[in-house]
Short mmCIF file of C-alpha atoms and ligand atoms in Angstrom, two decimals:
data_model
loop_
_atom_site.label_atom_id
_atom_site.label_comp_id
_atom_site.label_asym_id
_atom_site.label_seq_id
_atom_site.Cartn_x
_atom_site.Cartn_y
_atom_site.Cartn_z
CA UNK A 1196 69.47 34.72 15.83
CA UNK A 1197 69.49 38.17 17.55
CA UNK A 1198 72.01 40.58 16.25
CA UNK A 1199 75.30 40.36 18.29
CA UNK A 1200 74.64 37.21 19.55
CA UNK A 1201 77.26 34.88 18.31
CA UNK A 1202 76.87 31.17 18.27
CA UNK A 1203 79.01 28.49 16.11
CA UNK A 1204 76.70 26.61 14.20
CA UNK A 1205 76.21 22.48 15.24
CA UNK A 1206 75.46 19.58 13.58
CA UNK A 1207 72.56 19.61 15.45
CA UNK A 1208 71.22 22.79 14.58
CA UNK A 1209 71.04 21.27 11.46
CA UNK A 1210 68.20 18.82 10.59
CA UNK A 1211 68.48 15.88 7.83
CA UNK A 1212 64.94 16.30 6.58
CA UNK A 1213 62.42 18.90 6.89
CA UNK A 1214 58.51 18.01 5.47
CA UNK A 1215 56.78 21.38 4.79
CA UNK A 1216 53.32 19.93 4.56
CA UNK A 1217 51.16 17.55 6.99
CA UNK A 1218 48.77 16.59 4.40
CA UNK A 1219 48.79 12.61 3.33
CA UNK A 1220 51.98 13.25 1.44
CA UNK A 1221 53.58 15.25 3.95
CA UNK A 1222 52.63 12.31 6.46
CA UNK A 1223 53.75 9.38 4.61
CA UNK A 1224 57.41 11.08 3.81
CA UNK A 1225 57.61 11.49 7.35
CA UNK A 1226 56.47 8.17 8.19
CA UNK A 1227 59.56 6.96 5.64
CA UNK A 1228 61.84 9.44 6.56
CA UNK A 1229 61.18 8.75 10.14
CA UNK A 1230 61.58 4.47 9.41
CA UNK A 1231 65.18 5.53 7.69
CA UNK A 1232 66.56 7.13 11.63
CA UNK A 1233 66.52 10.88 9.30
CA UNK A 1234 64.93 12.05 12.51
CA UNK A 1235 62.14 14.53 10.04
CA UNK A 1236 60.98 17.56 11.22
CA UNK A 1237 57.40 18.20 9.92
CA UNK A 1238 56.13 21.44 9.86
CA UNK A 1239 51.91 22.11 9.73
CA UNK A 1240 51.12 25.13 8.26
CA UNK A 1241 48.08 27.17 7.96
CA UNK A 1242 45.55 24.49 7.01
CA UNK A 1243 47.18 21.31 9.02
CA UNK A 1244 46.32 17.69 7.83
CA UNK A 1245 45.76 19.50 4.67
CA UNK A 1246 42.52 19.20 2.43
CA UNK A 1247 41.42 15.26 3.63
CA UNK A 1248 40.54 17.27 6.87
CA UNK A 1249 38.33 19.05 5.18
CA UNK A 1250 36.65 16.03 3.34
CA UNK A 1251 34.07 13.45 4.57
CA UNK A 1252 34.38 10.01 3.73
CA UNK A 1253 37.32 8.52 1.63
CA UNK A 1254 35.89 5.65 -0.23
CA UNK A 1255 38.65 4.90 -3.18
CA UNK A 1256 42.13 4.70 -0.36
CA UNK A 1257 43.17 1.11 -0.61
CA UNK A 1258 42.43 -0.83 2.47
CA UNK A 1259 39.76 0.81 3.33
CA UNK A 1260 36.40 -1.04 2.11
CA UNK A 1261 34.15 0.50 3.98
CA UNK A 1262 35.43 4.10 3.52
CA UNK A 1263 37.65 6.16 6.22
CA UNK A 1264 36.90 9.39 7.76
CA UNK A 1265 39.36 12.11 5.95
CA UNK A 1266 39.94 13.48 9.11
CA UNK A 1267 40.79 9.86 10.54
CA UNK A 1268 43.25 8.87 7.89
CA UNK A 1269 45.58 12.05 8.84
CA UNK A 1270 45.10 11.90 12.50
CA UNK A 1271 46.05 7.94 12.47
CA UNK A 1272 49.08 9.38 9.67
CA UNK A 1273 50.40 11.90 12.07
CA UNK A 1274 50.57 9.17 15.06
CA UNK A 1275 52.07 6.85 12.76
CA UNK A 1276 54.27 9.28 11.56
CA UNK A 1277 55.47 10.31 15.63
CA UNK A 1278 55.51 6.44 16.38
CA UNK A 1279 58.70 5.95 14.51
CA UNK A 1280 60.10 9.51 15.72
CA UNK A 1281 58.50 12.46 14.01
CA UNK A 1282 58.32 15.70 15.23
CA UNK A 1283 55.71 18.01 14.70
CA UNK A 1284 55.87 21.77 14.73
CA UNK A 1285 53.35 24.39 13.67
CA UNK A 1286 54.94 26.97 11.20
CA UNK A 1287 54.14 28.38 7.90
CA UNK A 1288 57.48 28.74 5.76
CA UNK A 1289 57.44 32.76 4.67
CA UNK A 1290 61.05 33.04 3.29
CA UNK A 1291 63.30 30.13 2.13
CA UNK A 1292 66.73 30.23 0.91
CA UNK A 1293 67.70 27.79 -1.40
CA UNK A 1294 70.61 28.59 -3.60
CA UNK A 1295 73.31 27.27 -0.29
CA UNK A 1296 73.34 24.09 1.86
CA UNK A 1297 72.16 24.06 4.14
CA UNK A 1298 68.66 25.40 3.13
CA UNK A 1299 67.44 27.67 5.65
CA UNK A 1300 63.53 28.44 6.07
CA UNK A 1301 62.07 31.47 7.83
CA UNK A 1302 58.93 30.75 9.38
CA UNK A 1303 55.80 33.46 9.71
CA UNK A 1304 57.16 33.66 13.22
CA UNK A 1305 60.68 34.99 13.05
CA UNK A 1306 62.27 31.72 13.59
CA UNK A 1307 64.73 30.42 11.28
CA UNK A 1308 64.95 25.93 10.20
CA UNK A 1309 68.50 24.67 8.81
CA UNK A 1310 68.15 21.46 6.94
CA UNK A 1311 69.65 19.56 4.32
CA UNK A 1312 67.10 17.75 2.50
CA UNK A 1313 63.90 19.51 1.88
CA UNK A 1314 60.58 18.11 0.68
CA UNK A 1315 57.87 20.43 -0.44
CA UNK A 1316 54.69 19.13 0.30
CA UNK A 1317 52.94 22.30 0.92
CA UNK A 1318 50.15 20.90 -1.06
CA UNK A 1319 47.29 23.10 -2.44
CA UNK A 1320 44.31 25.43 -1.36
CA UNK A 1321 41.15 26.00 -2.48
CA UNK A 1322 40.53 28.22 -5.54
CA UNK A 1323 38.19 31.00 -5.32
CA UNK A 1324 35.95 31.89 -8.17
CA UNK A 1325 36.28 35.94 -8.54
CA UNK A 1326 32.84 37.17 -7.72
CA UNK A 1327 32.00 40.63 -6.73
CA UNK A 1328 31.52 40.43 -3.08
CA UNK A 1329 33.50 37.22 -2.28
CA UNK A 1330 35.99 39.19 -0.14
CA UNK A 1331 33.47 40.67 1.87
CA UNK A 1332 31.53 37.35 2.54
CA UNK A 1333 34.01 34.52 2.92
CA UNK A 1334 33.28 32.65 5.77
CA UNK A 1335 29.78 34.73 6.39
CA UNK A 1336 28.17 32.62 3.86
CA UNK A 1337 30.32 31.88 1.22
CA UNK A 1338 32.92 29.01 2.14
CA UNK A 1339 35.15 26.86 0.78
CA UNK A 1340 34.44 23.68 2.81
CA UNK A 1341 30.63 22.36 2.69
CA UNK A 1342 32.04 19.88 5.95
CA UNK A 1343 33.48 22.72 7.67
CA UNK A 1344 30.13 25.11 6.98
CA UNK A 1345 27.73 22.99 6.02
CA UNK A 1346 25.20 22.65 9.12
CA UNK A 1347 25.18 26.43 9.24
CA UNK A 1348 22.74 26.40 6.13
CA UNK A 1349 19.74 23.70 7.56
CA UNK A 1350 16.38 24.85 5.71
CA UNK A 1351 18.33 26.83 3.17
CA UNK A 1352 18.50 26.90 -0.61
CA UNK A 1353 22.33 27.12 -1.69
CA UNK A 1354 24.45 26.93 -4.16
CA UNK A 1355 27.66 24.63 -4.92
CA UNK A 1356 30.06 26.90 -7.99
CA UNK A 1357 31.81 23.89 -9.93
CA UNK A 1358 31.72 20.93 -11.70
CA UNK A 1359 34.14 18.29 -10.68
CA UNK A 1360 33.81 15.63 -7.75
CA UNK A 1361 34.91 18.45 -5.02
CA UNK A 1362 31.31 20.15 -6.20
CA UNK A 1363 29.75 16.79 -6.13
CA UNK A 1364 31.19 16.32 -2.64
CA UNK A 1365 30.05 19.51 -1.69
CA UNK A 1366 26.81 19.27 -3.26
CA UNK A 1367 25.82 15.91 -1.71
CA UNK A 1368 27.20 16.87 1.79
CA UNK A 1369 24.92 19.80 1.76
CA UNK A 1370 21.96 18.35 0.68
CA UNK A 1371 21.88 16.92 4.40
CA UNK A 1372 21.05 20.35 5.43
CA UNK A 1373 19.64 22.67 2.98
CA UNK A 1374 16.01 22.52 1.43
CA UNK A 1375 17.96 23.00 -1.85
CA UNK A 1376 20.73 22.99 -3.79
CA UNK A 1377 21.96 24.09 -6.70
CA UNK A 1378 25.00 22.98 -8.48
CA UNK A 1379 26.47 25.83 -11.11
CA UNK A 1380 28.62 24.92 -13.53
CA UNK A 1381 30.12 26.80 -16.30
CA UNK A 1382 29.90 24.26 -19.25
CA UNK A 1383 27.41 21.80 -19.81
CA UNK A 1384 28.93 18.71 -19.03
CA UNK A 1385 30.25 17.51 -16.02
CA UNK A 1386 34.01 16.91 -15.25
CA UNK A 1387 33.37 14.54 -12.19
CA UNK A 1388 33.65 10.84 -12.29
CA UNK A 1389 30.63 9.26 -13.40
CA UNK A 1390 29.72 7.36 -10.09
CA UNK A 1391 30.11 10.82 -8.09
CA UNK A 1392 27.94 12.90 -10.98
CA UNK A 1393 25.21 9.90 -10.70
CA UNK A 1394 24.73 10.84 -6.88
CA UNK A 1395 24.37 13.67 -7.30
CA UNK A 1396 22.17 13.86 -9.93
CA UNK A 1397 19.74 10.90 -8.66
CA UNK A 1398 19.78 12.94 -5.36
CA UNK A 1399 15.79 14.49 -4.83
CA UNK A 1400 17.08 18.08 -3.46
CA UNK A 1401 20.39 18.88 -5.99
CA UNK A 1402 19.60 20.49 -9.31
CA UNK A 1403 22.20 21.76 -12.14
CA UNK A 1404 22.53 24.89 -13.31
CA UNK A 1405 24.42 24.48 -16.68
CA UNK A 1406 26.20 27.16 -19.29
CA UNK A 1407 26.24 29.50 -16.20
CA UNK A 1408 28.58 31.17 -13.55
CA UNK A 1409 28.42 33.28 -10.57
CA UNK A 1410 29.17 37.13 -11.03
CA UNK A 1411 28.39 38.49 -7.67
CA UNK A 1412 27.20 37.74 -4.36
CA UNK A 1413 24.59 39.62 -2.27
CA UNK A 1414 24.24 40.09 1.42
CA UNK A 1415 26.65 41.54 4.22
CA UNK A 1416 28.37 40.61 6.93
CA UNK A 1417 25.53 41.27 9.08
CA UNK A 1418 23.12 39.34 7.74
CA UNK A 1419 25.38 36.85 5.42
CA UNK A 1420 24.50 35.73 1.80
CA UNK A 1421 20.86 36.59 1.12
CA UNK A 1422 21.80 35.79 -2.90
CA UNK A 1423 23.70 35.97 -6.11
CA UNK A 1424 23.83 37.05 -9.59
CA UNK A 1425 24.32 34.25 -12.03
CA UNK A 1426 24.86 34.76 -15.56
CA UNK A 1427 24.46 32.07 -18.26
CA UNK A 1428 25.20 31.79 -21.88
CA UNK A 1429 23.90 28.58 -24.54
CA UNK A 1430 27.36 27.98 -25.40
CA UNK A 1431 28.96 27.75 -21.80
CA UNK A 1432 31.89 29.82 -20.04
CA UNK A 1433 29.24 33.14 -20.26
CA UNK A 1434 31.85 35.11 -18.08
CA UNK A 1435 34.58 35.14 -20.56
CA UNK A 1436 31.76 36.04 -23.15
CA UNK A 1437 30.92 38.86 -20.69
CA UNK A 1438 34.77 39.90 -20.86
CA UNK A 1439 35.03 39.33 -24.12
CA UNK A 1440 32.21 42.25 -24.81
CA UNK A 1441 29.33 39.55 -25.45
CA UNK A 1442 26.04 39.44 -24.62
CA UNK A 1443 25.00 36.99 -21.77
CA UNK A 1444 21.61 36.48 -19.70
CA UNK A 1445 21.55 37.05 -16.03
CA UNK A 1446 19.17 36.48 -13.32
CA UNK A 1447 19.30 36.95 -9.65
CA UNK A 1448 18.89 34.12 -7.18
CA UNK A 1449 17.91 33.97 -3.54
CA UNK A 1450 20.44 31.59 -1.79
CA UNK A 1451 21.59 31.43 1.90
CA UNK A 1452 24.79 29.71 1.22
CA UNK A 1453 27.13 29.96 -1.58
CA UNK A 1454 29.96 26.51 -1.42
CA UNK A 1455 33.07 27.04 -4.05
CA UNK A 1456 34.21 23.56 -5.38
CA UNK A 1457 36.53 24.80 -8.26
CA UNK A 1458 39.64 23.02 -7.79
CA UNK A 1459 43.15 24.20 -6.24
CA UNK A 1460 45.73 26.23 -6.69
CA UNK A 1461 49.27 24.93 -5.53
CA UNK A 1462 50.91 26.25 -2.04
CA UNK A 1463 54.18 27.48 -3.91
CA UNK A 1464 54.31 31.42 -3.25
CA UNK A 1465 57.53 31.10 -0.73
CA UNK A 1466 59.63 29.00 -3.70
CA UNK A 1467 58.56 32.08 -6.31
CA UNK A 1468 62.28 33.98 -5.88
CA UNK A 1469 64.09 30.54 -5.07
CA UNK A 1470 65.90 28.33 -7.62
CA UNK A 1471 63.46 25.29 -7.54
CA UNK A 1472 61.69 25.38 -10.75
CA UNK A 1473 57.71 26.15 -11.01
CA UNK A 1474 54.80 25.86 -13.65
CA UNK A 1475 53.06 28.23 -14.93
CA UNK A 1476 49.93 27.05 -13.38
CA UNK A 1477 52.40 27.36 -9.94
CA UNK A 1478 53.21 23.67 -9.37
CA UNK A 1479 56.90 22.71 -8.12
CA UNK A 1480 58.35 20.97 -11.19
CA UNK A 1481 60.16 17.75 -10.64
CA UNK A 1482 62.72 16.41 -12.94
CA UNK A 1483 61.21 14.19 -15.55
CA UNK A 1484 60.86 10.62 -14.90
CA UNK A 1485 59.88 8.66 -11.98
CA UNK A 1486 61.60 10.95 -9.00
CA UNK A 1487 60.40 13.41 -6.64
CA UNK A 1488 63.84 15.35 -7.22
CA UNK A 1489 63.59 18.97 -8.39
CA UNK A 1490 66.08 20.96 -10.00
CA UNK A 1491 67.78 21.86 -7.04
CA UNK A 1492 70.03 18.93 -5.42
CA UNK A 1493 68.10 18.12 -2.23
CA UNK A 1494 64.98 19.53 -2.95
CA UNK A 1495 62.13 17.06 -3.16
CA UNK A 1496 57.89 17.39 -4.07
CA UNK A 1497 55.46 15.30 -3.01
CA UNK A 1498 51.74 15.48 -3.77
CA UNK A 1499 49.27 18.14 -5.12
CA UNK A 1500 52.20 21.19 -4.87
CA UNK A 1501 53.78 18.81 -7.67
CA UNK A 1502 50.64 16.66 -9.44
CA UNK A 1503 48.30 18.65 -11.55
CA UNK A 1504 47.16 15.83 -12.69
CA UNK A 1505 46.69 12.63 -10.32
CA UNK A 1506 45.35 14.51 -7.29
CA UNK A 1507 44.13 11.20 -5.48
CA UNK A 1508 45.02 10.93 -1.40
CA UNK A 1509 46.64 7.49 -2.69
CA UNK A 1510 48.76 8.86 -5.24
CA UNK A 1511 49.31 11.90 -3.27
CA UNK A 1512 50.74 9.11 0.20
CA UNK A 1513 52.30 7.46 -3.19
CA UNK A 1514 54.41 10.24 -4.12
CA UNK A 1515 55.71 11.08 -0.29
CA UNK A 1516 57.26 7.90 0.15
CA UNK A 1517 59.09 8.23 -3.01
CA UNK A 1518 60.32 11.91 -1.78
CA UNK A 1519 61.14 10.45 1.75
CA UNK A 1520 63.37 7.64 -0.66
CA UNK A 1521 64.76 10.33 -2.76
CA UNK A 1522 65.78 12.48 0.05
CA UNK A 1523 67.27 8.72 2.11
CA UNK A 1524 69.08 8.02 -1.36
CA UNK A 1525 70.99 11.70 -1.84
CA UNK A 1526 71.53 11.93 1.93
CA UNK A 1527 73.64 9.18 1.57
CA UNK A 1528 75.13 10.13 -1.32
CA UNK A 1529 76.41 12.80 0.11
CA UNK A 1530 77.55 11.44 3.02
CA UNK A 1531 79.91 8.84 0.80
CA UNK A 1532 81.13 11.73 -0.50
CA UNK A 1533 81.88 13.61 2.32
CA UNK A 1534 83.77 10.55 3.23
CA UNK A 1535 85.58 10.18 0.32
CA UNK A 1536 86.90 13.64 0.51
CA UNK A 1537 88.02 13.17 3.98
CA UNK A 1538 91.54 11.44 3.82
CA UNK A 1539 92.20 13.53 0.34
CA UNK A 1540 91.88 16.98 2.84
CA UNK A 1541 93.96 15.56 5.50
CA UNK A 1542 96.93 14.83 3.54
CA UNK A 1543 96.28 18.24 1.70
CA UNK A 1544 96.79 19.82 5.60
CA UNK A 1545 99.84 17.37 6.74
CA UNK A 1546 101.30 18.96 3.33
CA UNK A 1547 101.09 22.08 4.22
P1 NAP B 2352 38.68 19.87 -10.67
O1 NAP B 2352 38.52 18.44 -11.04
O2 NAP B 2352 39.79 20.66 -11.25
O3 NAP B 2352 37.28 20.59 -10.99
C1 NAP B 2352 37.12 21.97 -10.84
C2 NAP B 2352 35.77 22.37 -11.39
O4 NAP B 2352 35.54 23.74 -11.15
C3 NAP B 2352 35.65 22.14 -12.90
O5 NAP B 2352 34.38 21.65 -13.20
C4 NAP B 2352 35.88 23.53 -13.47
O6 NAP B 2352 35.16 23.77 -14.65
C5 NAP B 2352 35.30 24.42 -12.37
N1 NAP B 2352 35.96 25.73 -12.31
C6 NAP B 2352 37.29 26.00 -12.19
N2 NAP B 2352 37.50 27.31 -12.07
C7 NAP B 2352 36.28 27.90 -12.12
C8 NAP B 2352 35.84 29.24 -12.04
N3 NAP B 2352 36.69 30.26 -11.88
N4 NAP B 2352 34.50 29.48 -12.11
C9 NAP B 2352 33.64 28.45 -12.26
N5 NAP B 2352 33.98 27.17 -12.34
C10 NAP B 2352 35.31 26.89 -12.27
O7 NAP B 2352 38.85 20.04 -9.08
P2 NAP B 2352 38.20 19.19 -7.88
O8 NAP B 2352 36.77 18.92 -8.11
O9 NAP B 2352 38.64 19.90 -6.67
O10 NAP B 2352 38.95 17.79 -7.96
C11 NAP B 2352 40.38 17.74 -7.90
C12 NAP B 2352 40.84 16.27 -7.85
O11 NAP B 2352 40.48 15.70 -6.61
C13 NAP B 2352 40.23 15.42 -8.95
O12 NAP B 2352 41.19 14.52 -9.38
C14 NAP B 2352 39.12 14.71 -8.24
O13 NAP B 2352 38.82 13.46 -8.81
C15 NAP B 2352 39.69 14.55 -6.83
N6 NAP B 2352 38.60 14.50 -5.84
C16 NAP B 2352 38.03 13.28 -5.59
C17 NAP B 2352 36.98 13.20 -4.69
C18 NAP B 2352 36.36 11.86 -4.41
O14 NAP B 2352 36.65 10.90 -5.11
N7 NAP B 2352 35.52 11.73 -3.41
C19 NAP B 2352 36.48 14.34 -4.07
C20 NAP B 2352 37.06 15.56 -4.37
C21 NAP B 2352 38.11 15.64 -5.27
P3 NAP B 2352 35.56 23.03 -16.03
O15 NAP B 2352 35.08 21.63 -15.87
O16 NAP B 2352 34.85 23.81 -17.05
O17 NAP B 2352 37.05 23.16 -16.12
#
């Protein structure tokens, strides 16, 4: 609101539910939320439909036997989702404030979201890895998304940083396109699931670089990645040897590409100076026990912001029905007691 501009607040200025997140579990609260009349706004942010947009096919999402598209499964989400009354609105959340009901959210562009039930499902981003040069050559060669970037690097040799089945993914997408490539992976040993590390390994043009890591990337802007500096030690994790003052081997590589696959780090930065409780590694903590709840009364997470350790689009569409539920079950709550405390405040004012 613009200074000197007085208004009296509505009801209907405030909202019952507001999803930060359209990811899978952003999606499936709202389809809940949405089925329960709470009218839920749902606000996209900077990466909307979250990371199954960025994914090819999903093969393990029950119902599905032949596999969906990623990108299908949160389109056909969303419409669900606005089917039953949903509204959509692009808006990244830069400022919350959290310690008064109504919560109020500040979005990136100056406008301001009342609502009394919030669920975080803000999700999480790619990691980067910390290579000399990264910040230079995101998105002119080095990329985050092998779907996204991938048919940019046909007859190239390239390499995929990482070791779990988003490498894999990566790895195997690209080997549509490139002549080569090369998976690097700091240990020796694989944290994929077998049947994704069996692809890839069976697969003619992927190789494995083990025990090693990238330290820098070569090239410019100009003329994009022309290569890398990898450095490797017997016993695995040779940067933290480096660090550490150790001796490690290195050896530069011509590459056209470089793909990170190295996990995710949880969208949490606007609840850092709010009351809702974090981890350490940044995810929203819920209360213990099966409930999306937080530690702030009408707060609720649902997904990867909240799961270091599940992850899956299932469990992820799992957990935002249960903060949709959550969010249904305190609503009410509160309403009873609103109602409860009705008749004791009147007779309080005829007293007076
Ligand atoms: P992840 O399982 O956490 O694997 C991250 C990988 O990157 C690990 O191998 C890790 O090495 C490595 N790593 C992390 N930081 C690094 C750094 N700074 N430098 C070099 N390497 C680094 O993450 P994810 O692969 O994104 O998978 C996340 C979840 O999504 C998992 O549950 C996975 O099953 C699921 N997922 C499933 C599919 C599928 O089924 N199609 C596809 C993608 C993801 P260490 O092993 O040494 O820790």
């Amino acid at each position: 609101m613009s200074e000197g501009t007085e208004r009296t607040e509505t009801a209907a200025d405030v909202r019952d539910v507001v999803v930060v997140g359209s990811g899978v579990a952003g999606l499936s609260a709202a389809v809940y939320a949405a089925r329960a009349d709470l009218e839920p706004l749902v606000l996209e942010g900077p990466e909307p439909g979250g990371q199954l947009t960025l994914t090819t096919d999903v093969e393990n999402f029950l119902g599905f036997p032949e596999g969906v598209g990623g990108m299908e499964l949160i389109q056909r989400g969303k419409e669900q989702a606005k089917r039953f009354g949903a509204e959509f609105v692009h808006g990244t959340v830069e400022d919350a404030s959290l310690e008064e009901r109504p919560f109020e959210l500040e979005l990136a562009n100056g406008d301001a979201l009342r609502t009394r039930a919030l669920i975080v499902a803000t999700g999480a981003s790619a990691r980067w890895v910390g290579a000399d040069g990264e910040d230079e050559l995101m998105g002119y060669g080095v990329s985050t998304c092998a779907t996204c970037d991938g048919a940019f690097h046909r007859g190239d040799d390239v390499l995929v940083i990482g070791g779990g089945d988003s490498a894999m993914e990566e790895a195997l997408f690209l080997a549509k396109f490139a002549d080569s490539v090369t998976v690097v992976h700091r240990r020796d040993e694989l944290r994929a699931s077998d049947i994704m590390a069996e692809r890839a390994r069976d697969h003619e043009r992927i190789s494995f670089r083990w025990n090693a890591e990238l330290l820098e990337i070569h090239g410019s802007q100009a003329e994009g990645v022309t290569g890398a500096t990898l450095v490797s030690h017997p016993d695995g994790r040779p940067k933290s040897k480096l660090e550490a003052g150790g001796e490690v081997d290195r050896e530069d590589v011509a590459a056209g590409g470089v793909f990170y696959g190295v996990g995710h780090v949880p969208n949490t930065a606007f609840l850092e100076e709010t009351p809702v409780e974090l981890a350490e590694s940044g995810h929203l903590e819920t209360l213990d026990g099966m409930t999306t709840e937080t530690a702030v009364e009408g707060i609720f997470g649902a997904g990867d912001v909240m799961d270091p350790e599940y992850r899956q689009a299932i469990t992820s569409a799992g957990t935002g029905s249960m903060a949709a539920l959550d969010a249904e079950t305190w609503l009410d709550a509160q309403e009873l007691e609103l109602e409860a405390e009705a008749p004791a405040a009147a007779e309080a004012q005829a007293d007076d």
